[in-house]
Coordinates of C-alpha atoms in Angstrom, one line a residue:
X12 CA -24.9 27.4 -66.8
X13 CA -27.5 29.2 -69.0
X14 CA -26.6 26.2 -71.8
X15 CA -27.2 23.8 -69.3
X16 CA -30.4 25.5 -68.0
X17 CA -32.0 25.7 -71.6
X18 CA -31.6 21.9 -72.0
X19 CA -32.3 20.0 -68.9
X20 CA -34.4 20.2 -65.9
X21 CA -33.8 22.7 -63.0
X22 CA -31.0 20.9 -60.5
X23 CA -31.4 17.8 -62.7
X24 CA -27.6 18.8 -64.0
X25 CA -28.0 16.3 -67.0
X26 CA -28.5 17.7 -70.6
X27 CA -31.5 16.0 -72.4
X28 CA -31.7 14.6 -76.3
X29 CA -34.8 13.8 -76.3
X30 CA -36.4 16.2 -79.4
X31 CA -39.3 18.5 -77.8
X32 CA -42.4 18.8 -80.0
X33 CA -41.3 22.3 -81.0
X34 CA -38.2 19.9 -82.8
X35 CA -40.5 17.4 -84.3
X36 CA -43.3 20.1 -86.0
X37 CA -40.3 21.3 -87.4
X38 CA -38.7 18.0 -88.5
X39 CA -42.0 16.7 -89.9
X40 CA -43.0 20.4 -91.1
X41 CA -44.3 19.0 -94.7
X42 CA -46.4 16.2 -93.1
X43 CA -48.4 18.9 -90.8
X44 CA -49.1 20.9 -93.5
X45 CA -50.3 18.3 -95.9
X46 CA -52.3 16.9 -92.5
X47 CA -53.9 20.6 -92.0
X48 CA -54.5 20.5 -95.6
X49 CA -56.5 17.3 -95.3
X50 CA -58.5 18.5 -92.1
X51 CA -59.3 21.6 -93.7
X52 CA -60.7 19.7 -96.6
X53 CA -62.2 17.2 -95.2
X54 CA -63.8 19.9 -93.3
X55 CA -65.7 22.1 -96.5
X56 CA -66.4 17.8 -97.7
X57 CA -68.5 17.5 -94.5
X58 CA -71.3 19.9 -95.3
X59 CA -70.6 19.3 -99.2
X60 CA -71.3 15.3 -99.7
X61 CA -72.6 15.0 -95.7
X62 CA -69.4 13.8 -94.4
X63 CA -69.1 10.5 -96.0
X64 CA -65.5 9.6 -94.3
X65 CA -65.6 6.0 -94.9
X66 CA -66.6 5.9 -98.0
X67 CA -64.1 8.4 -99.2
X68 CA -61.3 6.8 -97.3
X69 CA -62.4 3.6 -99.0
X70 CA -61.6 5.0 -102.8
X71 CA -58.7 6.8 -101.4
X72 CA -56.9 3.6 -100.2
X73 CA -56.9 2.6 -103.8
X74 CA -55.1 5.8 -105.2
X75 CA -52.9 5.7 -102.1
X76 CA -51.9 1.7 -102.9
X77 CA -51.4 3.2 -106.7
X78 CA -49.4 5.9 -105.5
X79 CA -47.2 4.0 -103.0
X80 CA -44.7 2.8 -105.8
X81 CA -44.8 6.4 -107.1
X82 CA -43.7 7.4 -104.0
X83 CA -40.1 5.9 -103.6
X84 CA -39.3 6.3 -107.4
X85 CA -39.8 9.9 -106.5
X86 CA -37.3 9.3 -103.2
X87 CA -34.6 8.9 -105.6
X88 CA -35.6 11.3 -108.4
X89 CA -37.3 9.1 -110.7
X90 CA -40.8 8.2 -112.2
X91 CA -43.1 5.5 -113.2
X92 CA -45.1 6.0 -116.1
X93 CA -46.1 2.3 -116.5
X94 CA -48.2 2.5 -113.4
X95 CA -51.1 2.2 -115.8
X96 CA -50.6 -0.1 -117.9
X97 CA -49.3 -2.6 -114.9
X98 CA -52.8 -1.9 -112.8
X99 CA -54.4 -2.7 -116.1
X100 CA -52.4 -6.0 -116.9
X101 CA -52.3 -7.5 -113.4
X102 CA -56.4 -6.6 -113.5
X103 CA -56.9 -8.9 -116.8
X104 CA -54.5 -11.0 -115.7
X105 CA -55.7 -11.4 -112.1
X106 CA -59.3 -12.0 -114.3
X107 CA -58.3 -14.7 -116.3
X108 CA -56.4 -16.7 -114.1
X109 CA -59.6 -16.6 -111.6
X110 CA -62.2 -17.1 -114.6
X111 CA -59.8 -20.2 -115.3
X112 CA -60.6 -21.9 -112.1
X113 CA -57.2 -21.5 -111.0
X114 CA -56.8 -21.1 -107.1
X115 CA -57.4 -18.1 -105.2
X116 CA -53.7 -17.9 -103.9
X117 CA -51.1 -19.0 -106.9
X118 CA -53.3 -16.8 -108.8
X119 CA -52.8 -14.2 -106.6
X120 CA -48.9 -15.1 -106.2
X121 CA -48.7 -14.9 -110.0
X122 CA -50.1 -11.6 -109.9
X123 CA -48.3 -9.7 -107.8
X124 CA -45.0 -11.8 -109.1
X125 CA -45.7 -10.3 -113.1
X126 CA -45.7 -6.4 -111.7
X127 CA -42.9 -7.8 -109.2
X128 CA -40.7 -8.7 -112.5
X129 CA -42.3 -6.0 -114.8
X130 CA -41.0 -3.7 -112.2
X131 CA -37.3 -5.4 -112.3
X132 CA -37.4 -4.6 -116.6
X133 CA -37.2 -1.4 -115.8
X134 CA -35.0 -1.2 -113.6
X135 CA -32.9 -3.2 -115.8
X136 CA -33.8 -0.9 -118.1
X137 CA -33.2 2.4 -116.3
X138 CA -29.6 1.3 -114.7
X139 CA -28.1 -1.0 -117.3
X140 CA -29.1 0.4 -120.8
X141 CA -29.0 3.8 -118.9
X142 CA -32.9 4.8 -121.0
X143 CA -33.7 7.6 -118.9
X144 CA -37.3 6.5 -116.9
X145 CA -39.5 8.6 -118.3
X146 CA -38.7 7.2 -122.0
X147 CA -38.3 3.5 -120.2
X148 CA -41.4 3.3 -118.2
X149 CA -43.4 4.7 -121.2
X150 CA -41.5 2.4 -123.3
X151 CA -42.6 -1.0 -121.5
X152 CA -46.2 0.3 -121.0
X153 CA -47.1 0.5 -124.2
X154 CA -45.7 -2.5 -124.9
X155 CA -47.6 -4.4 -122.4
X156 CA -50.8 -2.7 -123.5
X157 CA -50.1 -4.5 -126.9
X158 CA -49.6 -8.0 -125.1
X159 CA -52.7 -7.5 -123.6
X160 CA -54.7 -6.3 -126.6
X161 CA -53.5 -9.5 -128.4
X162 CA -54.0 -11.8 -125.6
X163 CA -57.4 -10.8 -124.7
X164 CA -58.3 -9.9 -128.3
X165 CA -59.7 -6.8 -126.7
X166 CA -62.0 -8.4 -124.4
X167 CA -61.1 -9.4 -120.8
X168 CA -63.0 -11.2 -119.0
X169 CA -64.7 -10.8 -116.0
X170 CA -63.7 -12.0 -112.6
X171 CA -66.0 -15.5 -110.9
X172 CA -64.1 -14.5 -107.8
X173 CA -66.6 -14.2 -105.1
X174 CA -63.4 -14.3 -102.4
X175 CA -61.4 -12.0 -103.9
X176 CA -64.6 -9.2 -103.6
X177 CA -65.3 -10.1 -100.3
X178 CA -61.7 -9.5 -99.1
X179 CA -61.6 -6.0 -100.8
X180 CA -65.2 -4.9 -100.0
X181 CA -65.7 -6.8 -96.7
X182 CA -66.2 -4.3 -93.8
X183 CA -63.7 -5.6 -91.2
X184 CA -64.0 -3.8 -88.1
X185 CA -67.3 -1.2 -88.3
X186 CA -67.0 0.6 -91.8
X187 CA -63.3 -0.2 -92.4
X188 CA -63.0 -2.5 -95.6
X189 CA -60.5 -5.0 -96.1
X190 CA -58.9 -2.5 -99.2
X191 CA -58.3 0.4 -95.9
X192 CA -56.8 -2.7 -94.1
X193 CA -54.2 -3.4 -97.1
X194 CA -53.0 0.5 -97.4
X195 CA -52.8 0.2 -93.6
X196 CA -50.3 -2.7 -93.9
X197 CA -48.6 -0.8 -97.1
X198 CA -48.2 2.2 -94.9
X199 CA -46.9 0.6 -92.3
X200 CA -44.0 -1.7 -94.0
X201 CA -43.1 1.1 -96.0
X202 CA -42.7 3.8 -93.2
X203 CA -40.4 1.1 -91.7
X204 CA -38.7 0.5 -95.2
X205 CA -38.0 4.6 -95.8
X206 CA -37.8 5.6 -92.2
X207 CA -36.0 2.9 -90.1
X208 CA -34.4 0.6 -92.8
X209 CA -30.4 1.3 -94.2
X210 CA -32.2 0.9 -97.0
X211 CA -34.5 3.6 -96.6
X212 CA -31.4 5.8 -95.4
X213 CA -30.1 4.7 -98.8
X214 CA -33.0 5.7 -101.1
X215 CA -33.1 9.7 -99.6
X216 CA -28.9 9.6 -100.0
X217 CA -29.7 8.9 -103.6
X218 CA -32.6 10.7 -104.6
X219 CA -30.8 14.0 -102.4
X220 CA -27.2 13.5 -104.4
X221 CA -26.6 10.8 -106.9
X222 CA -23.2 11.6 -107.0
X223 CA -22.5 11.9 -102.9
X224 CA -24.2 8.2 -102.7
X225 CA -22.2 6.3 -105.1
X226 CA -19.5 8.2 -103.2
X227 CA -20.6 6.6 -100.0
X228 CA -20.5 3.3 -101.6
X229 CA -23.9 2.6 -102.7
X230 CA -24.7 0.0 -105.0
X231 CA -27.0 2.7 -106.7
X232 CA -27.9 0.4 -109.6
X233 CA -29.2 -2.5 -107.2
X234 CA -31.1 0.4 -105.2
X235 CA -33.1 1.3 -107.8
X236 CA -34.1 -1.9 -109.6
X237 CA -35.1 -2.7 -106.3
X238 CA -37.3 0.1 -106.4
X239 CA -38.6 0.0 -109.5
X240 CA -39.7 -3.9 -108.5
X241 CA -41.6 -2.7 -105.7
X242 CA -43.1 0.2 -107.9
X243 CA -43.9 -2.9 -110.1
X244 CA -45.4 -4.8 -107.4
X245 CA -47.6 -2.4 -105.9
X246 CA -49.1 -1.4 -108.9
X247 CA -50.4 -5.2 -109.5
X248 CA -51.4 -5.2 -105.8
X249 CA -53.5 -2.2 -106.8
X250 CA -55.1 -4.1 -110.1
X251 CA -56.2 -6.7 -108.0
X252 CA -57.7 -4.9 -105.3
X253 CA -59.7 -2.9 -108.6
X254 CA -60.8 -6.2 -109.6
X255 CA -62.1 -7.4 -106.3
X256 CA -63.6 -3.7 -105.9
X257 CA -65.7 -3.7 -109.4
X258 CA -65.5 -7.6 -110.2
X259 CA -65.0 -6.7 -113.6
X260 CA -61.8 -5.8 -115.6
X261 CA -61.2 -3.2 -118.9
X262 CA -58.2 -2.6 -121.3
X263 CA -58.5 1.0 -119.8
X264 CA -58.9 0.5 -115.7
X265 CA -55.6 1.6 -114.9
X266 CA -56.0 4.6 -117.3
X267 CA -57.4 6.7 -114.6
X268 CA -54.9 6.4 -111.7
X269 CA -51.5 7.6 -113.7
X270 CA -52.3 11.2 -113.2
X271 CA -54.1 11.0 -109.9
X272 CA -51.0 8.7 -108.3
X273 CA -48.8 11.4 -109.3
X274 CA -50.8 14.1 -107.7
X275 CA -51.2 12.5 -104.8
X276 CA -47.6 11.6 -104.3
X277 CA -47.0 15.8 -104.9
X278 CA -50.3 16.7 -103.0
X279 CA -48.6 14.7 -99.9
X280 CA -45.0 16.6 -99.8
X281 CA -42.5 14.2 -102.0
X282 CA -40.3 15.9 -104.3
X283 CA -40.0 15.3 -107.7
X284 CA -36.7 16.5 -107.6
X285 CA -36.0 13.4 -105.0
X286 CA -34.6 12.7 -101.3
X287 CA -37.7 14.3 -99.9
X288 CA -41.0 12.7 -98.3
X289 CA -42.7 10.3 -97.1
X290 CA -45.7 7.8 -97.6
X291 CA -47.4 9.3 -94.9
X292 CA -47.8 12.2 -96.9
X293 CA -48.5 10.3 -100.1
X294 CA -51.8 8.8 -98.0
X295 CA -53.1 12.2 -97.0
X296 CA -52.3 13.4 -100.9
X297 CA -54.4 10.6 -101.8
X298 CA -57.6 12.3 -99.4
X299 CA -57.4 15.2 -100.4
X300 CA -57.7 14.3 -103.7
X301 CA -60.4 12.3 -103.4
X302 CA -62.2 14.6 -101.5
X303 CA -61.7 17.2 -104.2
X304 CA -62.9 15.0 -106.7
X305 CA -65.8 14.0 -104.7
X306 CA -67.2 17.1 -104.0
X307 CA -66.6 17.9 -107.7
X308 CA -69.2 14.7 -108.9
X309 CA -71.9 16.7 -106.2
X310 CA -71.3 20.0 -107.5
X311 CA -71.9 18.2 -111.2
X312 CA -68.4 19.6 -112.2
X313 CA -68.2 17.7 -116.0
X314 CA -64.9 15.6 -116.5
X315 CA -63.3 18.1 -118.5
X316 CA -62.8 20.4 -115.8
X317 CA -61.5 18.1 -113.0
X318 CA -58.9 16.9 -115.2
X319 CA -57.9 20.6 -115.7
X320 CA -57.9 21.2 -112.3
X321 CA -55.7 17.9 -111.6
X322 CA -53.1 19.3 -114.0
X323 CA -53.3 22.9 -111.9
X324 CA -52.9 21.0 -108.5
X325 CA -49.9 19.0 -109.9
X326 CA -48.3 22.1 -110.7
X327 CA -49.2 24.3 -108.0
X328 CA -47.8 21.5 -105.6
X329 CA -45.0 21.5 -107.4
X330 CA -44.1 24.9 -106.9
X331 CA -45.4 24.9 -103.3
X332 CA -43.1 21.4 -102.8
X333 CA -40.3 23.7 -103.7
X334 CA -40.4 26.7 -101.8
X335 CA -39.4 28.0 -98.8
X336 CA -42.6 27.0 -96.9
X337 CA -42.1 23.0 -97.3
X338 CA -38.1 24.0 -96.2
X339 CA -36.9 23.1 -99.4
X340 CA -33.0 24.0 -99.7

């Protein structure tokens, strides 16, 4: 009786499933803390740099659209170090294809198709000639860094897209841009992918026991050239939403989201260790972040220091991603 009484309504004489919101704080335990994290932050921002929400949210979609490939290589245990160099390439690229008159949506298409099959190399790479990621990813970027040096002889070219800017920095509804809309739509499809898809279930299984999945009979090879493609893809989405953003394009653009897009991922609860997080998570990392840096450029903190104190965030997260506080077994 007293079983029955703790889980179902007085007289009702049915037991209820349905989680309470005691169950689901504890569930998504990582996700409220990052969330207080960014309140509280958001919070010592307001009376910093006078509470400029949009604006930050605006640069943070970028980092978050960098970081959302980061995000499931982390799911199952791996990393993307070619994040860079693909921003960078799909930026000039993007560039030249625009500056050559070609039209606004096979230019696009061809884009987002290069980090689509950049992506696939090395996942190729990772699963087939078994080149652990970190060497892989490193591997392939520097080598595309020398395709594009030779190609552009060192000089890029600037985008004659007028579209492509107005897409990115066209405020859509109030002070939302069209670049909040696009991590909107990647946050959406990719809760869906990692929360509600077989594939999703597949990708935690994996980056939780390698062994335990292939076990299960996962194709754990097609899993994660998959992933690495999407990695691949979203980091050219990201070069192309930079050029719309600035209009112009540099051998170095990408440079400066490697190391954020892995803090971010960290900042927002995913495990480097893999099988635990979320994109969610990855978006709020992305915030904070931002925030951080932003009330850094007002308090005139030089570069050397913030990139210090991105390295001490990346390993303090670390740490705190792996203690007993984020319910890490």
């Amino acid at each position: 009786m007293g079983l029955i009484g703790d889980h179902s309504a007085i007289g009702a004489g049915k037991i209820s499933l349905r989680p309470t919101l005691k169950d689901r704080l504890r569930t998504n335990k990582t996700e409220v803390g990052v969330f207080g994290v960014a309140v509280l932050f958001y919070l010592i921002a307001y009376f910093t740099i006078s509470g400029q929400f949009f604006p930050m949210l605006n640069i943070a979609s970028v980092l978050a659209i960098a970081a959302a490939g980061q995000t499931i290589v982390f799911l199952i245990g791996g990393i993307d170090l070619s994040v860079a160099s693909v921003i960078t390439g799909a930026s000039v690229l993007a560039s030249t294809l625009l500056s050559a008159n070609v039209p606004f949506v096979p230019a696009v298409f061809i884009v987002l198709g290069s980090g689509l099959i950049f992506g696939i190399m090395n996942g190729i790479g990772i699963t087939k000639l078994k080149v652990p990621p970190i060497v892989m990813t490193i591997a392939t970027g520097n080598i595309l860094l020398g395709v594009i040096l030779i190609t552009t002889n060192g000089r890029p070219k600037p985008s004659t897209s007028t579209l492509l800017s107005q897409l990115v920095n066209g405020k859509v509804f109030g002070q939302i841009t069209g670049a909040i809309i696009v991590m909107v739509i990647v946050g959406i499809f990719l809760t869906w992918l990692t929360k509600k898809s077989t594939f999703g279930r597949k990708l935690y299984m994996l980056g939780s026991n390698l062994m335990v999945a292939k076990l299960s009979g996962i194709n754990t090879d097609n899993v994660t050239i998959k992933v690495y493609a999407l990695s691949g893809f979203f980091s050219g989405l990201t070069g192309l939403i930079l050029l719309g953003y600035t209009s112009t394009s540099s051998l170095n653009v990408g440079n400066s989201y490697l190391l954020p897009s892995i803090a971010a991922v960290l900042l927002g609860g995913t495990s480097p260790l893999g099988g635990k997080g979320s994109y969610i998570g990855t978006i709020l990392g992305a915030f904070i972040l931002t925030t951080i840096i932003s009330m850094l450029t007002v308090l005139q903190v030089s570069q050397a220091f913030r990139q210090i104190l991105q390295g001490l965030i990346i390993i303090l997260f670390i740490i705190v991603n792996n203690s007993k506080f984020f319910g890490r077994n």
